[in-house]
């Protein structure tokens, strides 16, 4: 059994090499694999099932706020991409270009969508005529392509899956309210379901989305102290509407420009789950997002009473949980290690002695806690254990995050923290992009966000010493 | 009210111009719209919600048979596409080519997937080592691109949405069984949920998929008598496995090639729903696939008792059905026409007099049948009405289909039927591709399938008079 365990494990430890540990988990937990298509990944069943759960839960939350799903073409003609100046500058250098259709060269080349603002705008320009046509609160689930030089599974790949919401509103106020509303939908989902605490805030102008007036973001801290931008929501004002001529007739019969937003969340969140909750035994999935919540491992499965009892328990639990029983011809120890590597939240061990005593052993994946549970109350106990585990995982991640948030009152302190520790540094900022550039050059940190909950740590900018305008979370980021 | 109705309707009648009627329904029911991207469509909320229901129901049926979902890259390097000779010949002329990534030309151009056999094979070649790794029963939901010259919403567009299943098996028998199993999953889904009767059969070699040993198909008949291929399932034997080197070690430790299948269904099925069930008032959706099953239209909605009662009924029905109440500021007549155009299966009319009598009027979209229903038993009655409507729609479509199936015993009869009528012609065939070509040239008909249920109408080929081998369904197709 010890030998088995060793064979399955064989992953680099987090402390030794975090990047290698991440890659090991992704591959050994069967989430993705490399392909012959450079920079693109295969998402395997164990990984895709997590994405399906993310989709189901987010989609439900979207629809509760009135979102409707649509599908736009995957191609953007070059002339369409170029209509909004900031936007094209932001994306043109990193798109894939289609130049031939069938055997013929195209009259106008098209890119594969890196994001679909331009397509939605082109559509809305025809679709929206009157105030009666507003608001439009549309979303699509699709893949997008950005021609990255260096790639990592889930975190940065040339193609990734996401949803992108695109809305149009009659007033600036309504657009702003929707932008913030969707950020909170993301934040609540990530905290409640993925058990990852986030900082909610606004991006600086330097870091905002190409073409946006304001970008809001949720920022999470990974186990290695690096930040991960986890979801963004953009308010475009009427900038795109002016570029694309999206106008409506208001109740007084006057022509007005619409106000727009967009917001997206991607498969990158699977990377966040790995890097926040994983450990040296592999993946650890929060119960609320786990495709399989319980793995039953029979001990002496060749004995008929064991096989029958395990199947009975599985069937009972299946009414309430996502549960599997592992009857493969591997040893129990091997199965334990596999269940651990794959991050299945709980394991139930049942053998002849347990059956005699009308009980089983339940092991939590996150902290290894073992409890003996009477088979009569297995449903209630599993609910309790999974609920507690979900809460504990959030609290543990929050404690880790909070322990890696540092306040810097002057630039020496800032540089020292960035040099010696890893995590978020909170420091005041004057609002000047030059200071952001200086800080990045000196420390590698970027401004992650100006949190909604502002404080005044000092009254001067941590970098230049001029009057401070905003509290900013800084950090090195994925 | 009459005037309102006229304004909403304004679609071409089916008999006058079926193609124009189809386009009118697609646009007026709000299913799709044109875009600036030539040959590609926007799928609008009313259309996409149908696709979401198709996805949910098919995905559930797939998973019951052990299918797992994955995601492969959208790009195929040219060298990978070229690995299987028949396959590349079938697809290379109609793919979109990506030649530049960012600002640089690619070293090797890549096509946007027209289908993903080559990607799955490339993946399986690494993934499959031992008989323990088999079977692989994977599926993906995605969009694919085929550079069509002429396009029509849902039926033929340069990009469309679909699912593609790709499986690998230890034996030829298992692959054949899976190929047929999935065809029956499609057929049952289309008949039970979309209320469209299909003929199940096998494609001739001329019509089979590029690279397949055998292609099975379900063929449906549209209202205009043209056939629509509605779902296909392919058995590749070990052809792709040999081209890509996909081998496993069997229990005797010998190297064996895997046997593979693939199977797909597309957004084209939304076109089938329109063309089988639609009428001159617009779309008619079978209750089991309709995103909204019941539309409640209040009469005198400004009266508080009406508004309250309608909301009460809506809330009661929402526990069991997908239901909406239309409180917009349009007239009831306008709302009736909109509900009809959008194909919502049933309408409930409630006004002050109805409320006094504790009743409402329920109108079926498919046959206009009106019944008065007591509000006390509205849930039971709606279940009954929607179930009956689902059955009636299938029976009606089947009756229409059966009335348009003709037997031809000789070539003159064949040509006369194809000339004077529209529908399926059943006729015997010698197995020679030359006869298929001749028939197509003379009549425009192609072989749709060799049905599983074979009969011997005559003992000679309808075209050349040589010995007949198979009964074939022939027809003009979309």
Coordinates of C-alpha atoms in Angstrom, one line a residue, chain A residues 33-38 40-46 48-49 52 56 59 63 68-77 80 92-104 106 109-110 112-113 119 122-123 126-127 131-132 138 141 143-145 147 149 158-159 161 324 329, chain B residues 33-38 40-46 48-49 52 56 59 63 68-77 80 92-104 106 109-110 112-113 119 122-123 126-127 131-132 138 141 143-145 147 149 158-159 161 324 329:
Chain A
X33 CA -3.1 17.7 -21.5
X34 CA -0.8 19.2 -24.1
X35 CA -1.7 18.9 -27.8
X36 CA 0.0 19.2 -31.2
X37 CA -1.6 22.6 -31.5
X38 CA 1.0 24.9 -29.9
X40 CA -3.6 25.2 -26.9
X41 CA -4.7 22.6 -24.4
X42 CA -7.1 19.6 -24.3
X43 CA -9.5 19.9 -21.4
X44 CA -10.0 16.3 -20.3
X45 CA -13.2 14.9 -18.6
X46 CA -12.1 15.7 -15.0
X48 CA -14.3 19.8 -18.3
X49 CA -16.7 18.6 -15.6
X52 CA -19.6 22.4 -16.6
X56 CA -24.3 25.7 -14.6
X59 CA -25.5 30.7 -15.8
X63 CA -30.4 34.3 -15.5
X68 CA -30.4 36.0 -22.0
X69 CA -27.9 33.8 -23.9
X70 CA -27.1 34.3 -27.6
X71 CA -24.4 33.2 -30.0
X72 CA -22.3 35.5 -32.2
X73 CA -19.9 34.6 -35.1
X74 CA -16.4 33.6 -34.1
X75 CA -14.9 35.8 -36.8
X76 CA -14.4 39.6 -36.8
X77 CA -13.7 41.3 -40.1
X80 CA -15.1 45.9 -37.7
X92 CA -4.8 43.6 -32.8
X93 CA -1.3 42.6 -31.8
X94 CA -2.5 39.3 -30.3
X95 CA -5.2 37.9 -32.6
X96 CA -5.1 35.0 -35.1
X97 CA -5.9 36.0 -38.7
X98 CA -7.9 34.0 -41.1
X99 CA -6.9 34.9 -44.7
X100 CA -8.3 32.1 -46.8
X101 CA -11.7 30.4 -47.0
X102 CA -11.6 27.1 -48.8
X103 CA -9.3 27.5 -51.7
X104 CA -9.7 31.2 -52.2
X106 CA -10.6 36.3 -48.5
X109 CA -9.1 39.2 -43.6
X110 CA -10.9 38.3 -40.4
X112 CA -10.8 34.9 -34.6
X113 CA -12.6 36.7 -31.8
X119 CA -19.7 42.0 -32.9
X122 CA -22.5 45.8 -34.9
X123 CA -25.5 43.7 -33.9
X126 CA -29.3 47.2 -36.1
X127 CA -31.3 45.7 -33.3
X131 CA -36.2 52.9 -25.8
X132 CA -38.6 49.9 -25.9
X138 CA -27.0 39.3 -23.5
X141 CA -20.6 31.0 -23.7
X143 CA -14.0 30.1 -26.7
X144 CA -11.8 33.0 -27.6
X145 CA -8.3 33.2 -29.0
X147 CA -2.0 34.7 -29.5
X149 CA 3.8 33.8 -26.5
X158 CA -4.0 30.7 -26.9
X159 CA -7.6 29.5 -26.8
X161 CA -13.3 29.1 -22.7
X324 CA -19.1 7.1 -7.1
X329 CA -8.9 -4.0 -9.6
Chain B
X33 CA -30.4 37.6 -37.7
X34 CA -27.8 38.4 -40.3
X35 CA -24.4 39.9 -39.4
X36 CA -21.6 41.8 -41.1
X37 CA -19.7 38.5 -41.1
X38 CA -20.7 37.0 -44.4
X40 CA -22.5 33.6 -40.4
X41 CA -25.5 34.2 -38.3
X42 CA -26.3 35.7 -34.9
X43 CA -28.4 33.2 -32.8
X44 CA -30.8 35.5 -30.8
X45 CA -32.2 34.6 -27.4
X46 CA -35.3 32.9 -28.7
X48 CA -30.4 30.1 -28.5
X49 CA -32.9 29.0 -25.8
X52 CA -29.9 25.2 -24.8
X56 CA -29.6 19.8 -22.0
X59 CA -26.4 15.8 -23.0
X63 CA -24.3 10.8 -20.2
X68 CA -17.9 12.2 -20.9
X69 CA -17.4 15.8 -22.2
X70 CA -14.1 17.3 -23.1
X71 CA -12.8 20.3 -25.1
X72 CA -10.2 20.2 -27.9
X73 CA -8.5 23.1 -29.6
X74 CA -10.4 24.8 -32.4
X75 CA -7.3 24.8 -34.7
X76 CA -5.9 21.9 -36.7
X77 CA -2.4 22.2 -38.1
X80 CA -2.5 16.9 -38.8
X92 CA -9.7 20.7 -47.2
X93 CA -11.6 22.5 -49.9
X94 CA -14.0 24.0 -47.4
X95 CA -12.0 25.1 -44.4
X96 CA -10.9 28.5 -43.2
X97 CA -7.2 28.9 -42.9
X98 CA -5.4 30.8 -40.1
X99 CA -2.0 32.1 -41.5
X100 CA -1.0 34.7 -39.0
X101 CA -0.8 34.8 -35.2
X102 CA -0.5 38.3 -33.8
X103 CA 1.9 40.2 -36.1
X104 CA 3.8 37.1 -37.3
X106 CA 2.7 31.1 -38.7
X109 CA -0.9 27.2 -41.3
X110 CA -3.9 25.8 -39.4
X112 CA -10.4 26.2 -38.0
X113 CA -11.9 22.8 -37.2
X119 CA -7.5 16.2 -33.1
X122 CA -3.8 12.9 -32.2
X123 CA -4.9 13.0 -28.5
X126 CA -0.9 9.6 -26.6
X127 CA -3.7 8.8 -24.2
X131 CA -6.8 -2.2 -22.8
X132 CA -7.5 -0.6 -19.4
X138 CA -15.8 11.5 -25.3
X141 CA -20.0 20.9 -27.6
X143 CA -18.8 25.4 -33.1
X144 CA -17.2 24.3 -36.4
X145 CA -16.5 26.1 -39.6
X147 CA -16.7 27.6 -45.9
X149 CA -20.8 29.3 -50.8
X158 CA -20.2 29.0 -42.4
X159 CA -20.1 28.5 -38.7
X161 CA -22.9 24.9 -33.3
X324 CA -44.6 33.8 -18.8
X329 CA -48.5 47.8 -23.2

